[in-house]
Short mmCIF file of C-alpha atoms and ligand atoms in Angstrom, two decimals:
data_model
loop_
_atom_site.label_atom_id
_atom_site.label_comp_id
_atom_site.label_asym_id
_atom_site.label_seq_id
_atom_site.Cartn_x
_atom_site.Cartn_y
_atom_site.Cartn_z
CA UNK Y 247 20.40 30.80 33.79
CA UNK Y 248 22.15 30.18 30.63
CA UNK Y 249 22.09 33.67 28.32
CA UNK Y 250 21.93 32.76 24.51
CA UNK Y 251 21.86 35.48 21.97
CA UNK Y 252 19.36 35.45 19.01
CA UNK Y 253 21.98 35.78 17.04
CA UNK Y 254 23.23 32.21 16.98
CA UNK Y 255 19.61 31.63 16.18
CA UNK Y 256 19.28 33.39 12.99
CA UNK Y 257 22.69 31.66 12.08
CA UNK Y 258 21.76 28.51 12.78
CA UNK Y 259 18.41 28.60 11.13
CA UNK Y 260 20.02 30.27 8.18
CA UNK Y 261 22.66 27.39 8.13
CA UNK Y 262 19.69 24.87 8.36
CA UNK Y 263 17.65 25.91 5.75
CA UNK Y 264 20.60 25.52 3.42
CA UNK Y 265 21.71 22.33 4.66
CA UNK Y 266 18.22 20.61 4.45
CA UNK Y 267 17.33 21.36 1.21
CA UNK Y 268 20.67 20.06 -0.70
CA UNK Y 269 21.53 16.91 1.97
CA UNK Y 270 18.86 14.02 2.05
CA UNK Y 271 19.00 12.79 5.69
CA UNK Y 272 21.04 9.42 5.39
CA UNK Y 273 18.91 6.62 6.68
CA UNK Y 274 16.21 8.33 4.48
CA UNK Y 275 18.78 7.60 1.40
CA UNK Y 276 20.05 4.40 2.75
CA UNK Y 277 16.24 3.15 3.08
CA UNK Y 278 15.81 4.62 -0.69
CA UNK Y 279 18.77 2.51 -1.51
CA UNK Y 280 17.05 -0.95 0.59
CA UNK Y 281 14.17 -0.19 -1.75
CA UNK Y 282 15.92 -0.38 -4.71
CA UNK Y 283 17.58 -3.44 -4.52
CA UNK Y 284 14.11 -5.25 -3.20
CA UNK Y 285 12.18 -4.04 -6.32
CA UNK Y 286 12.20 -6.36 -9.17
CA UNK Y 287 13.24 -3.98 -12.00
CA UNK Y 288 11.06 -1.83 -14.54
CA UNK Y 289 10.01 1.52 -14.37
CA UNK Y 290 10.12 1.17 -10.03
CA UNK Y 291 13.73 0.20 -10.30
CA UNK Y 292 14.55 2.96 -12.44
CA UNK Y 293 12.60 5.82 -11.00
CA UNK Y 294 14.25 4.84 -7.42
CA UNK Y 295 17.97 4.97 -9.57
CA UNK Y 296 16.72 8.48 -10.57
CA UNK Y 297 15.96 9.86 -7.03
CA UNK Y 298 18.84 8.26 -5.77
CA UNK Y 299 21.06 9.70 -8.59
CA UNK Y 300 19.31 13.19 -7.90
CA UNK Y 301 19.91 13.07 -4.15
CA UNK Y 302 23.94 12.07 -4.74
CA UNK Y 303 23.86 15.27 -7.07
CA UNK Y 304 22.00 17.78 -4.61
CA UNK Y 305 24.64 17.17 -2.02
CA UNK Y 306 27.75 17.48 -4.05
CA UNK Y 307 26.84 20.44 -5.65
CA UNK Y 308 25.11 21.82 -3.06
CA UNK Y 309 21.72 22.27 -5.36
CA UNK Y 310 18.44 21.85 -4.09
CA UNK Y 311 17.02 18.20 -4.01
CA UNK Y 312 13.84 19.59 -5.45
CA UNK Y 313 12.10 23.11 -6.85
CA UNK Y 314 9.72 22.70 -4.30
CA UNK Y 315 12.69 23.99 -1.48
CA UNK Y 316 9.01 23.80 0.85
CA UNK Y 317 7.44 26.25 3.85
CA UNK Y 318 10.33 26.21 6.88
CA UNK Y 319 9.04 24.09 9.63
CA UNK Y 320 10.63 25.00 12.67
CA UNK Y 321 10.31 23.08 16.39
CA UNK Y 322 12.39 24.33 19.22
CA UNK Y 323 12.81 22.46 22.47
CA UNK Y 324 13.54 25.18 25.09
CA UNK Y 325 15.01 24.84 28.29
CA UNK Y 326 13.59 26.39 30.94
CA UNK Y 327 16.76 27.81 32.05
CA UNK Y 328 17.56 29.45 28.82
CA UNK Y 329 17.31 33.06 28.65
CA UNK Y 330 17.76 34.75 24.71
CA UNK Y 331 19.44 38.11 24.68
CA UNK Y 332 19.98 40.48 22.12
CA UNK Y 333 16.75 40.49 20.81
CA UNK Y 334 13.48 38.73 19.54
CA UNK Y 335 13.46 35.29 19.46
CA UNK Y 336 10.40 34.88 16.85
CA UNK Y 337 11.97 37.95 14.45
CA UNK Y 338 15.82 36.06 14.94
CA UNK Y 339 14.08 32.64 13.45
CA UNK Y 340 12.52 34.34 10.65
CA UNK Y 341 15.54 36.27 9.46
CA UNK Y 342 17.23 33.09 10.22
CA UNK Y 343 14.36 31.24 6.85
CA UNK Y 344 15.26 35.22 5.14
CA UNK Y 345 18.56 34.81 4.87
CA UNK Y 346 18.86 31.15 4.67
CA UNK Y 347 16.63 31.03 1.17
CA UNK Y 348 18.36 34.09 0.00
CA UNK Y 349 21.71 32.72 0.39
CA UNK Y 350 20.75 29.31 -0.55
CA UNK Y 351 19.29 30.78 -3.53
CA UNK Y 352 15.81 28.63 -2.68
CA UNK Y 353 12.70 29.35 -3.91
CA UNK Y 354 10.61 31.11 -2.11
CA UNK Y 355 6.71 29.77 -1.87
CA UNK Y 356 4.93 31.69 1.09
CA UNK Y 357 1.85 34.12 0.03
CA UNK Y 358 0.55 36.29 2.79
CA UNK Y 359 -2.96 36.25 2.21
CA UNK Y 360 -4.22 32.34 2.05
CA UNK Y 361 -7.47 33.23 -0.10
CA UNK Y 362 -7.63 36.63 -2.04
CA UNK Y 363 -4.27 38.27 -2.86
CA UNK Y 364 -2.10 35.10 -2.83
CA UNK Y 365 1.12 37.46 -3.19
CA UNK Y 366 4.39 35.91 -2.24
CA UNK Y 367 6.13 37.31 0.53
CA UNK Y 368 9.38 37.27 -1.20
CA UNK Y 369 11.21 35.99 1.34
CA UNK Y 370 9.95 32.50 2.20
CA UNK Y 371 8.49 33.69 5.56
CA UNK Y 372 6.74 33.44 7.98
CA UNK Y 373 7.91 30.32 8.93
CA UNK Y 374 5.58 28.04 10.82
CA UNK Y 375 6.91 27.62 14.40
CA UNK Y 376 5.94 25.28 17.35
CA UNK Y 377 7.77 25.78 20.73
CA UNK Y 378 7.76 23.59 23.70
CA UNK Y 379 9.46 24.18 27.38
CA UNK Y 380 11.67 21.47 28.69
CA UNK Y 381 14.34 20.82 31.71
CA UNK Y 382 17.38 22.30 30.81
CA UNK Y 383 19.57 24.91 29.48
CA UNK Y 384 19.84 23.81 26.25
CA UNK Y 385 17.78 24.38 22.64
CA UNK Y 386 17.13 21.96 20.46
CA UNK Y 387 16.46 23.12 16.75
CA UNK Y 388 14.55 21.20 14.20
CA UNK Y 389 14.11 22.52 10.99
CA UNK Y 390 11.73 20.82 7.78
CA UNK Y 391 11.32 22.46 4.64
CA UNK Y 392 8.02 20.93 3.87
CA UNK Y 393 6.67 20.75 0.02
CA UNK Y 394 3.37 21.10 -0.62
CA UNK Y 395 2.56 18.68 -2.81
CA UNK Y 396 2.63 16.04 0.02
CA UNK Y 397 1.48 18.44 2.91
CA UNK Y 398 -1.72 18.56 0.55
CA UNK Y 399 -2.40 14.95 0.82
CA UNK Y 400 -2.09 14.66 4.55
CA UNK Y 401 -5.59 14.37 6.74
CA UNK Y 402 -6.85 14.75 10.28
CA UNK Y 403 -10.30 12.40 11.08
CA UNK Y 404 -11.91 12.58 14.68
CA UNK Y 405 -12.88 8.81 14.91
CA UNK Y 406 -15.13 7.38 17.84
CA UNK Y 407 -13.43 4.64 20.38
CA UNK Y 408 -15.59 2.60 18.33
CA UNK Y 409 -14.05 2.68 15.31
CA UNK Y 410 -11.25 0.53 16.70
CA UNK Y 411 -8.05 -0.50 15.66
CA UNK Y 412 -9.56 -1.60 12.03
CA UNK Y 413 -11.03 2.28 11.27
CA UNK Y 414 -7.49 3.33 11.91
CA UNK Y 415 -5.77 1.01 9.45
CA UNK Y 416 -8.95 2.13 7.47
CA UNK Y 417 -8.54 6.00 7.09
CA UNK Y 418 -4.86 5.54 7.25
CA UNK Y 419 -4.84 2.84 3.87
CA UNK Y 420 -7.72 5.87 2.32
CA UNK Y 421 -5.75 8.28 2.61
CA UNK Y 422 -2.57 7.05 1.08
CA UNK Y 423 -4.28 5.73 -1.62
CA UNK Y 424 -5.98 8.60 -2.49
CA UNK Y 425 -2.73 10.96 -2.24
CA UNK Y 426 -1.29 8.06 -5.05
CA UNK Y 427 1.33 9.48 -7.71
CA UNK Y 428 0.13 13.31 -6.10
CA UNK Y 429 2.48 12.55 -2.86
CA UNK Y 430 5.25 12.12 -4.89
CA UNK Y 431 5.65 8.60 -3.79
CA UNK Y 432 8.02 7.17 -2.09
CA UNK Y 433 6.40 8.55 0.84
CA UNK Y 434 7.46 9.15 4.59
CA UNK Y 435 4.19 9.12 6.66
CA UNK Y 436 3.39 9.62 10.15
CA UNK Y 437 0.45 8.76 11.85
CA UNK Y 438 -0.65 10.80 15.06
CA UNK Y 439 -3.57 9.07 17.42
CA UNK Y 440 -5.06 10.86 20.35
CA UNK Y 441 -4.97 13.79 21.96
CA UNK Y 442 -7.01 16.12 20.00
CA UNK Y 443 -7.88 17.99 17.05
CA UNK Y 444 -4.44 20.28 17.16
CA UNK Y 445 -2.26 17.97 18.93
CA UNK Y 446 -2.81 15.19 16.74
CA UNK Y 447 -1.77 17.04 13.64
CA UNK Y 448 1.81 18.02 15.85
CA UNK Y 449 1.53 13.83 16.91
CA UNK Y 450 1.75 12.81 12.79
CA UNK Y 451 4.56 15.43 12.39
CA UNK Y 452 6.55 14.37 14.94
CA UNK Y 453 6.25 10.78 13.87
CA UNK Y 454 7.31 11.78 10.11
CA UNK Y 455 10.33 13.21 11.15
CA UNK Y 456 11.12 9.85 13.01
CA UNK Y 457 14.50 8.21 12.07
CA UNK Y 458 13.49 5.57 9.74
CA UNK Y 459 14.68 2.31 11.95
CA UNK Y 460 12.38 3.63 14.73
CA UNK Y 461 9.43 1.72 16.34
CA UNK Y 462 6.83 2.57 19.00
CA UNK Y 463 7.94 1.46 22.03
CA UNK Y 464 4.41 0.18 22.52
CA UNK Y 465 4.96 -3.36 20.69
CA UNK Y 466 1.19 -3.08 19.58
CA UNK Y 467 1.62 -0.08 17.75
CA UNK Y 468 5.05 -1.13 16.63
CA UNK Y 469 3.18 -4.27 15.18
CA UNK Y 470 0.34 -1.35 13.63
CA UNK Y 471 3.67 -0.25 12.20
CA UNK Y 472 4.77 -2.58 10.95
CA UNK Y 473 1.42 -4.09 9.58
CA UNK Y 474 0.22 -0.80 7.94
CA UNK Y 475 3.66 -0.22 5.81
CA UNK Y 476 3.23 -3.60 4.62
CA UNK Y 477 -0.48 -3.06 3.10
CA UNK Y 478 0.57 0.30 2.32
CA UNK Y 479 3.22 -1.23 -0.03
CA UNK Y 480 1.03 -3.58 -1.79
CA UNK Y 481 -1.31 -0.68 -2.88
CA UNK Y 482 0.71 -0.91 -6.02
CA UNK Y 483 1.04 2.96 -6.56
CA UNK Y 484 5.39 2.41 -5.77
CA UNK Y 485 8.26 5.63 -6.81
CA UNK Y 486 6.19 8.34 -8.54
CA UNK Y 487 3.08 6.50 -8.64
CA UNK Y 488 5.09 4.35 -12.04
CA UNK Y 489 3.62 1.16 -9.81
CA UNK Y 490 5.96 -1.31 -7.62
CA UNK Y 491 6.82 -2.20 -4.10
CA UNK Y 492 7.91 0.72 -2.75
CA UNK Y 493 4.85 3.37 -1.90
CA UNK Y 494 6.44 4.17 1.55
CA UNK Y 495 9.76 3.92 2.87
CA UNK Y 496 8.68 3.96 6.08
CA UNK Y 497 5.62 4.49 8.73
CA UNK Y 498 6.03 5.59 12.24
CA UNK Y 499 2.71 6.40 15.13
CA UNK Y 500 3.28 8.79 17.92
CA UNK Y 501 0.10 8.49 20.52
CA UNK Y 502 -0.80 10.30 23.08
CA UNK Y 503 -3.60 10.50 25.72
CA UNK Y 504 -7.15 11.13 24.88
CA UNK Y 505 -10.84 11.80 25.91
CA UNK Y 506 -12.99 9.43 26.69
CA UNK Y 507 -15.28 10.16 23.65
CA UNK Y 508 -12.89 10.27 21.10
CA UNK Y 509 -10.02 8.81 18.71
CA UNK Y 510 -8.30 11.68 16.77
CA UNK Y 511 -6.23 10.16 13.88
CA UNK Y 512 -4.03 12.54 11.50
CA UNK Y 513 -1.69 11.42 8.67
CA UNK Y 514 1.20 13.30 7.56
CA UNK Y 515 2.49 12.55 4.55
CA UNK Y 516 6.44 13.69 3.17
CA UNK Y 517 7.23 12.93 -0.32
CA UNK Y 518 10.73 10.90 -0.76
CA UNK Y 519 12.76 14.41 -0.03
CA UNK Y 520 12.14 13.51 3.54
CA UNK Y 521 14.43 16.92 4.87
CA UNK Y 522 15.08 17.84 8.31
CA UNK Y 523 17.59 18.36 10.35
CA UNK Y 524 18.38 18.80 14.28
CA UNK Y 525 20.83 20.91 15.91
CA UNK Y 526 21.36 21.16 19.55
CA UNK Y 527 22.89 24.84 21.22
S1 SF4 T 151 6.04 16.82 -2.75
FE1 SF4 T 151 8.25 16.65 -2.38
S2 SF4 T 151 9.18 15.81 -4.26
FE2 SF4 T 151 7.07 16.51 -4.72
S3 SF4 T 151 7.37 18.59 -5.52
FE3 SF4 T 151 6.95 18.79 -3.31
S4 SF4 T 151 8.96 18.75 -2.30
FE4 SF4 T 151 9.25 18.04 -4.39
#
C-alpha cells in the first residue's frame, strides 16, 4: 500500500487551477493555429488572430485566458492500492480550488444555493468531483475549469435504438447550431452515446477533454467523427459566431454499453479556452 498525504493534493490542485487558466493546452492552440491558416480571411481570419494573440498573452504573463476562470472540474483516477494520510481527501481538493483561485487571483463564480439566494461562495468551491478506482498505486489528476457560457449549451437526449445513426448526427448538428455565437465558437465538443442518463453526461466529458488528434478506435465512430466535424463546420456560425469555417476545432465520441431499450446521447460543448490539465502522483 502506497501512503500519499492530502497534502500533495491540495498543492497540486492549487498548482492546477493556476496553470489551466493562463496556459491553453498546445494541440488545442496548434489546432487554433491549423484553423487559421485554412480560413480564407475576413472577420474569421481575424477573430482566430485575436484568440490566438490572447492565448500567447495569457501564458506569458501568466493572466487568465478569459474572465470566465470557470467551475473546477476535477477527475481522479485512484489506485486501489493508494492509501491518503493526513487527512480528508474531498476537504484537501477543495482547499486545493481555495487556494488555487486565491493565489491565481481568478474569479470566483460558484453560488451555493442554485435557485433562491444565488450568493457566491467566495471561494470558487465546491468543486465538482468524479472519482473512479483503478489497478495501481498511482493518482491521476485532471483538472477543467469549465465556463459557463458553453456548459449552458451542452444537452443530454435519451433516443430509442430506432433513431439510428441519422438521429444522432441529428441532435448532435441541433444542438450546435442552436448554442451558435452563445458557445463562444470555436468550440471543443464531445459526444457521449450509451450507457445511461448519468454516465452519458461523464461519456461527452471525457470525450471533450480528448487530445485533439484523437479518434475512436471504433473506425465507424471515428468515420461519425470525422463526418459530424465536417457538417458541423459548414453550419457557417465559425470564431465567435462572425461566420467562417471554423465552428469546431475538433469532435471526439466516447461510447459505452447500453440497454436494450435505449440510446442515450449527450453533447458537451467547451468554448475555444479548451483548459485542462493532467498530472500523475
Ligand atoms: S464560454 Fe469560454 S470563452 Fe466564453 S466566456 Fe465562458 S470561458 Fe470564456
Amino acid at each position: 500500500m502506497r501512503e500519499i498525504n492530502v497534502n500533495l493534493i491540495t498543492q497540486t490542485i492549487a498548482s492546477l487551477c493556476r496553470s489551466t487558466c493562463t496556459d491553453l493546452p498546445q494541440d488545442v492552440y496548434d489546432r487554433l493555429k491549423e484553423a487559421r491558416a485554412a480560413e480564407k480571411g475576413g472577420m474569421a481570419q481575424k477573430t482566430l488572430d485575436i484568440l490566438i494573440e490572447n492565448a500567447d498573452i495569457s501564458k506569458q504573463k501568466k493572466i487568465p485566458i478569459c474572465q470566465d476562470t470557470g467551475m473546477a472540474c476535477i477527475w481522479l483516477k485512484v489506485g486501489q492500492e493508494v492509501h491518503f494520510v493526513g487527512g480528508d481527501l474531498n476537504e484537501a481538493i477543495q482547499q486545493g480550488v481555495r487556494q488555487g483561485y486565491e493565489e491565481g487571483y481568478l474569479r470566483k463564480s460558484i453560488v451555493y444555493d442554485p435557485v433562491f439566494d444565488r450568493v457566491n461562495t467566495q471561494d470558487n468551491t465546491p468543486a465538482m468531483i468524479t472519482y473512479e478506482i483503478v489497478p495501481g498505486d498511482k493518482i491521476e489528476i485532471t483538472l477543467a475549469p469549465k465556463g459557463f457560457g458553453s456548459e449552458n449549451m451542452s444537452q443530454i437526449r435519451m433516443l430509442k435504438p430506432s433513431d439510428g445513426v441519422e438521429g444522432i448526427k441529428s441532435f448532435v448538428l441541433n444542438v450546435v447550431e442552436s448554442a451558435g455565437a452563445n458557445a463562444c465558437p470555436p468550440m471543443v465538443i464531445g459526444v457521449g452515446i450509451g450507457g445511461n442518463f448519468d454516465k452519458v453526461a461523464l461519456l461527452a466529458k471525457q470525450a471533450m477533454m480528448a487530445p485533439i488528434e484523437a479518434h475512436h478506435p471504433d473506425k465507424r465512430y471515428a468515420d461519425l467523427e470525422d463526418e459530424l466535424l465536417e457538417r458541423i463546420n459548414q453550419l457557417g456560425i465559425g470564431p465567435a459566431g462572425f461566420g467562417g469555417g471554423t465552428t469546431a476545432l475538433a469532435l471526439h465520441i466516447e461510447t459505452a454499453p447500453t440497454h436494450i431499450a435505449g440510446m442515450p446521447v449527450a453533447v458537451a460543448i467547451c468554448c475555444h479556452v479548451s483548459r485542462h490539465e493532467k498530472v500523475i502522483l
